[in-house]
Coordinates of C-alpha atoms in Angstrom, one line a residue:
M689 CA -11.3 -66.9 -9.8
R690 CA -8.0 -67.2 -11.2
A691 CA -7.4 -66.7 -15.0
D692 CA -4.1 -67.8 -16.7
L693 CA -2.2 -64.6 -18.0
G694 CA -1.3 -66.4 -21.4
D695 CA -5.0 -67.1 -21.8
L696 CA -6.1 -63.5 -21.6
N697 CA -3.2 -62.4 -23.9
A698 CA -4.7 -64.9 -26.5
F699 CA -8.2 -63.9 -25.9
L700 CA -7.1 -60.1 -26.6
A701 CA -4.9 -61.0 -29.6
V702 CA -7.6 -62.8 -31.0
V703 CA -10.0 -59.8 -30.8
R704 CA -7.5 -57.6 -32.0
A705 CA -6.8 -59.4 -35.1
G706 CA -10.6 -60.5 -35.8
G707 CA -9.7 -64.1 -35.9
F708 CA -7.7 -66.8 -34.8
R709 CA -5.4 -67.2 -38.2
G710 CA -4.8 -63.3 -38.0
A711 CA -3.9 -63.6 -34.3
A712 CA -1.6 -66.6 -35.0
R713 CA 0.2 -64.8 -37.6
A714 CA 0.4 -61.6 -35.3
S715 CA 1.6 -63.5 -31.9
G716 CA 3.5 -66.4 -33.6
M717 CA 1.5 -69.1 -31.7
G718 CA -0.5 -71.8 -33.5
A719 CA -4.2 -71.0 -34.3
S720 CA -5.1 -74.4 -32.7
S721 CA -3.2 -73.2 -29.4
L722 CA -5.0 -69.8 -29.2
S723 CA -8.4 -71.5 -29.6
E724 CA -7.6 -74.0 -27.0
A725 CA -6.4 -70.8 -25.0
V726 CA -9.8 -69.2 -25.5
R727 CA -11.9 -72.2 -24.9
R728 CA -9.9 -72.6 -21.5
L729 CA -10.8 -69.1 -20.5
E730 CA -14.3 -69.4 -21.3
T731 CA -14.5 -72.6 -19.2
Q732 CA -12.8 -70.9 -16.3
L733 CA -15.2 -67.9 -16.6
G734 CA -18.3 -69.8 -17.2
V735 CA -19.3 -67.6 -20.2
R736 CA -18.9 -67.4 -23.6
L737 CA -16.4 -64.7 -24.8
L738 CA -16.7 -65.1 -28.5
H739 CA -19.0 -65.4 -31.4
R740 CA -17.4 -67.8 -34.0
T741 CA -18.5 -68.1 -37.3
T742 CA -16.6 -69.9 -40.4
R743 CA -15.8 -66.1 -41.6
S744 CA -15.4 -64.2 -38.5
V745 CA -15.0 -63.9 -34.9
A746 CA -16.4 -61.0 -32.6
P747 CA -16.7 -60.6 -29.0
T748 CA -19.7 -61.2 -27.1
E749 CA -21.3 -58.6 -24.8
A750 CA -19.4 -60.2 -22.0
G751 CA -16.3 -60.6 -24.0
A752 CA -16.5 -57.0 -25.0
R753 CA -17.0 -55.8 -21.3
L754 CA -13.9 -57.7 -20.4
I755 CA -11.8 -56.4 -23.2
E756 CA -12.7 -52.8 -22.0
R757 CA -11.0 -53.6 -18.8
L758 CA -8.4 -56.2 -19.8
A759 CA -6.5 -54.2 -22.4
P760 CA -5.5 -51.3 -20.3
A761 CA -4.9 -53.8 -17.4
L762 CA -2.4 -55.7 -19.5
G763 CA -0.8 -52.7 -21.0
E764 CA 0.1 -51.8 -17.3
V765 CA 1.4 -55.4 -16.9
K766 CA 3.7 -55.1 -20.0
A767 CA 4.9 -51.6 -18.9
A768 CA 5.8 -52.9 -15.7
L769 CA 7.6 -55.7 -16.7
D770 CA 9.5 -53.5 -19.2
V771 CA 10.6 -51.5 -16.7
V772 CA 13.3 -54.1 -16.1
N773 CA 14.8 -52.8 -19.5
G774 CA 16.0 -49.8 -17.7
F775 CA 18.9 -52.0 -16.1
R776 CA 19.9 -52.9 -19.6
D777 CA 22.8 -51.4 -21.5
R778 CA 20.4 -50.6 -24.3
P779 CA 16.5 -50.7 -24.4
A780 CA 14.9 -53.6 -25.8
G781 CA 11.2 -54.7 -26.4
T782 CA 8.6 -53.8 -28.9
L783 CA 7.3 -50.1 -29.4
R784 CA 3.6 -50.1 -31.0
L785 CA 2.6 -47.1 -32.5
N786 CA -0.7 -45.8 -34.1
V787 CA -0.5 -43.5 -36.9
P788 CA -2.6 -42.3 -39.7
V789 CA -1.5 -42.6 -43.6
V790 CA 0.1 -39.2 -43.6
A791 CA 2.3 -39.8 -40.8
A792 CA 3.3 -43.2 -41.9
R793 CA 4.0 -41.3 -45.5
L794 CA 5.4 -37.9 -44.4
V795 CA 6.6 -37.9 -40.8
L796 CA 8.1 -41.6 -40.0
P797 CA 10.2 -42.3 -43.2
A798 CA 12.5 -39.5 -41.9
I799 CA 12.8 -40.6 -38.4
L800 CA 12.7 -44.5 -38.2
P801 CA 15.9 -45.6 -40.1
D802 CA 18.3 -43.8 -37.6
F803 CA 15.9 -44.8 -34.8
M804 CA 16.2 -48.3 -35.8
A805 CA 20.0 -48.0 -36.3
A806 CA 20.7 -46.3 -32.8
Y807 CA 18.4 -48.8 -30.9
P808 CA 18.8 -52.2 -32.9
D809 CA 17.1 -53.9 -29.6
I810 CA 13.5 -52.4 -30.1
R811 CA 11.2 -53.8 -32.5
L812 CA 8.5 -51.5 -34.1
E813 CA 5.1 -52.2 -34.9
I814 CA 3.4 -49.6 -37.0
I815 CA -0.5 -49.6 -37.0
V816 CA -2.0 -47.2 -39.7
E817 CA -5.5 -46.3 -39.7
E818 CA -7.4 -43.1 -39.7
S819 CA -9.6 -43.6 -36.8
F820 CA -8.8 -42.1 -33.7
V821 CA -8.3 -44.9 -30.9
D822 CA -7.7 -45.2 -27.3
V823 CA -3.9 -46.1 -27.5
L824 CA -4.1 -48.1 -24.2
A825 CA -7.2 -50.1 -25.3
S826 CA -5.8 -51.0 -28.8
G827 CA -2.6 -52.1 -27.3
C828 CA -0.3 -49.5 -28.5
D829 CA 2.3 -47.4 -26.7
A830 CA 1.8 -44.2 -28.4
G831 CA 0.2 -42.8 -31.6
I832 CA 0.5 -39.7 -33.7
R833 CA -2.3 -37.3 -34.3
Y834 CA -2.9 -33.7 -35.0
E835 CA -3.7 -31.4 -32.5
E836 CA -7.5 -31.0 -33.0
R837 CA -7.8 -34.6 -32.5
L838 CA -5.9 -35.2 -29.2
E839 CA -7.7 -36.0 -25.9
Q840 CA -6.9 -33.4 -23.0
D841 CA -5.5 -36.3 -20.7
M842 CA -2.6 -37.0 -23.1
I843 CA 0.7 -36.0 -23.0
A844 CA 1.8 -34.6 -26.7
V845 CA 5.1 -34.0 -28.0
P846 CA 6.0 -32.2 -31.3
I847 CA 7.2 -34.7 -34.1
G848 CA 7.9 -34.1 -37.7
P849 CA 7.6 -30.6 -39.4
R850 CA 6.1 -28.1 -37.2
V851 CA 3.9 -26.4 -39.8
Q852 CA 2.3 -27.9 -42.9
R853 CA -0.2 -26.8 -45.4
Y854 CA -2.9 -28.2 -47.4
A855 CA -2.6 -27.7 -51.0
T856 CA -5.0 -27.6 -53.9
A857 CA -3.7 -29.0 -57.4
A858 CA -4.8 -30.2 -60.8
A859 CA -3.1 -31.7 -64.0
P860 CA -2.3 -28.9 -66.3
A861 CA -4.4 -30.4 -69.1
Y862 CA -7.6 -30.3 -66.7
L863 CA -6.7 -26.6 -66.2
D864 CA -6.0 -25.9 -69.7
R865 CA -9.5 -27.3 -70.6
H866 CA -11.3 -26.0 -67.4
G867 CA -9.7 -22.7 -66.6
R868 CA -7.5 -21.8 -63.7
P869 CA -9.3 -20.7 -60.2
E870 CA -8.6 -17.3 -59.1
H871 CA -10.7 -17.3 -56.2
P872 CA -11.5 -20.3 -53.4
R873 CA -15.4 -19.6 -54.8
D874 CA -14.3 -20.5 -58.3
L875 CA -13.8 -23.9 -57.1
L876 CA -17.6 -24.5 -56.9
G877 CA -17.6 -24.7 -60.6
H878 CA -15.1 -27.4 -61.0
A879 CA -15.0 -31.1 -60.5
C880 CA -13.0 -31.7 -56.9
L881 CA -12.0 -35.1 -55.7
L882 CA -13.2 -35.5 -52.3
G883 CA -12.6 -38.0 -49.2
R884 CA -14.3 -39.4 -46.6
F885 CA -13.3 -40.3 -43.1
P886 CA -14.1 -43.6 -41.2
S887 CA -16.7 -41.9 -39.1
G888 CA -18.5 -41.0 -42.2
A889 CA -17.5 -37.4 -42.2
M890 CA -16.1 -35.5 -45.4
T891 CA -13.2 -33.8 -45.9
S892 CA -15.2 -30.8 -47.0
P893 CA -15.4 -27.7 -46.6
W894 CA -12.1 -26.7 -47.9
E895 CA -10.7 -23.9 -46.0
F896 CA -8.5 -21.0 -47.6
E897 CA -6.8 -18.1 -45.9
R898 CA -5.4 -15.0 -47.3
A899 CA -4.3 -11.6 -45.9
G900 CA -6.8 -12.6 -43.0
E901 CA -9.4 -13.6 -45.0
V902 CA -10.7 -17.0 -44.4
V903 CA -12.9 -18.6 -47.0
R904 CA -14.7 -21.9 -46.8
V905 CA -16.2 -23.9 -49.9
E906 CA -18.1 -26.9 -50.2
P907 CA -17.0 -28.3 -53.4
Q908 CA -18.5 -31.3 -55.4
G909 CA -17.1 -33.6 -57.9
P910 CA -17.3 -37.0 -59.5
L911 CA -14.9 -39.2 -56.9
V912 CA -15.0 -39.6 -53.2
V913 CA -12.4 -41.8 -51.5
S914 CA -11.7 -43.4 -47.9
V915 CA -9.1 -41.0 -46.4
G916 CA -6.0 -43.2 -46.0
A917 CA -6.2 -46.0 -48.0
G918 CA -7.8 -44.4 -51.2
V919 CA -5.8 -41.1 -51.2
D920 CA -3.2 -42.5 -54.0
L921 CA -6.2 -43.3 -56.2
A922 CA -7.3 -39.9 -55.8
V923 CA -3.8 -38.5 -56.6
D924 CA -3.9 -40.6 -59.5
T925 CA -7.2 -39.4 -60.7
A926 CA -6.1 -35.8 -60.6
I927 CA -3.0 -36.4 -62.6
A928 CA -5.3 -38.2 -65.0
G929 CA -6.9 -34.7 -65.5
V930 CA -10.1 -35.5 -64.1
G931 CA -10.3 -32.8 -61.3
I932 CA -8.9 -31.0 -58.5
I933 CA -7.4 -32.5 -55.6
A934 CA -7.0 -31.1 -52.0
L935 CA -4.2 -32.8 -50.1
F936 CA -1.0 -32.2 -47.9
E937 CA 1.7 -30.0 -49.7
D938 CA 4.3 -32.5 -49.0
W939 CA 2.4 -35.4 -50.3
L940 CA 1.8 -33.7 -53.6
R941 CA 5.4 -31.9 -53.8
P942 CA 7.0 -34.8 -56.0
H943 CA 3.9 -34.4 -58.4
F944 CA 4.6 -30.5 -58.5
D945 CA 8.3 -31.1 -59.2
N946 CA 7.8 -33.4 -62.3
G947 CA 5.0 -31.3 -63.7
A948 CA 2.4 -33.8 -63.4
L949 CA 0.3 -31.5 -61.1
E950 CA 0.0 -27.9 -61.1
P951 CA -0.8 -25.9 -58.1
V952 CA -4.2 -24.2 -57.7
L953 CA -4.8 -20.9 -55.4
Q954 CA -1.5 -21.2 -54.0
D955 CA -1.4 -17.9 -52.3
W956 CA -4.6 -19.1 -50.6
W957 CA -3.2 -22.4 -49.2
Q958 CA -3.5 -22.4 -45.1
P959 CA -0.6 -23.2 -43.0
F960 CA -1.4 -25.3 -39.7
S961 CA 0.4 -26.9 -36.7
G962 CA 2.3 -30.1 -37.4
P963 CA 1.4 -33.6 -35.8
F964 CA 2.2 -34.8 -32.1
L965 CA 3.3 -38.1 -30.8
Y966 CA 0.9 -38.6 -27.8
Y967 CA 0.8 -41.3 -24.8
S968 CA -1.0 -41.6 -21.7
G969 CA 0.2 -39.9 -18.8
R970 CA -1.6 -42.5 -16.3
R971 CA 0.9 -45.3 -16.8
L972 CA 4.5 -45.9 -16.8
V973 CA 6.5 -45.2 -20.1
P974 CA 7.9 -48.2 -21.3
P975 CA 11.8 -48.1 -22.1
P976 CA 11.1 -48.6 -25.9
L977 CA 8.9 -45.4 -26.0
R978 CA 11.1 -43.4 -23.5
A979 CA 13.9 -44.2 -26.0
F980 CA 11.9 -43.0 -29.0
L981 CA 10.6 -39.9 -27.0
D982 CA 14.4 -39.0 -26.3
F983 CA 15.3 -39.4 -29.9
I984 CA 12.9 -37.2 -31.4
K985 CA 13.3 -34.5 -28.6
A986 CA 17.1 -34.5 -29.4
G987 CA 16.3 -33.8 -32.9
G988 CA 15.2 -36.9 -34.8
A989 CA 11.7 -35.4 -35.2
S990 CA 13.2 -32.4 -37.5
A991 CA 14.6 -34.8 -40.1

């Protein structure tokens, strides 16, 4: 049984976008053309691939099973076609990266402008989310994550700052009212602003280290935000004097510099390894990704 490659790509685009309109915006195709492509594919295969309602589109069981095998296969087709770019004077094509919010905020801004100037024929698509995803199944060429969240079969390349710290901070007015913690355990008596990952896990316990002593505390507080999209709300709430926040030092640095936030327990801030660009070693490396790898290895990641 033969299925048109364009129809398969249309089906995958609709599933990734969660609907025909979103897929149309992302792909540049018309929603009606996408709908017709999916209907044609369903007719050829003899099974329904999508549940359609007026509000949403979701894969059927058959559709989900097809996606599991289809996404990596189409990724291989794309990579194979991209090899032709190796014969061009300059690499061209699309580079899709899956990154967490912290990388989009603290790592990529120092790298992308120079990279895009050096490779004007490469189009970047940055998908920002906190969930750890299979980059191939999601249609991405590579991702950025921290060491503890990397899968063993991935190739990892350092990108961005090699050492970072988690900082704790509060507005001076809050600390004037409630006192300045002198030990991490003092946080148990303070209002702390917490986060929750998409998996449901909390950002606590908070971990501190000084002179070889490691202390973990489970703070409580009046606000829990989604890690990623809700972090700026937590920062603004901390600046307003509601409680103590724990976040990347570089994220809070501008607020330290202007006095809106004051460091808390600074001599206890624990350093950790910086992020990595990761990609699969099981597939051909497309030229746009190869260009990006060469760029960060040559020093673009140290900006």
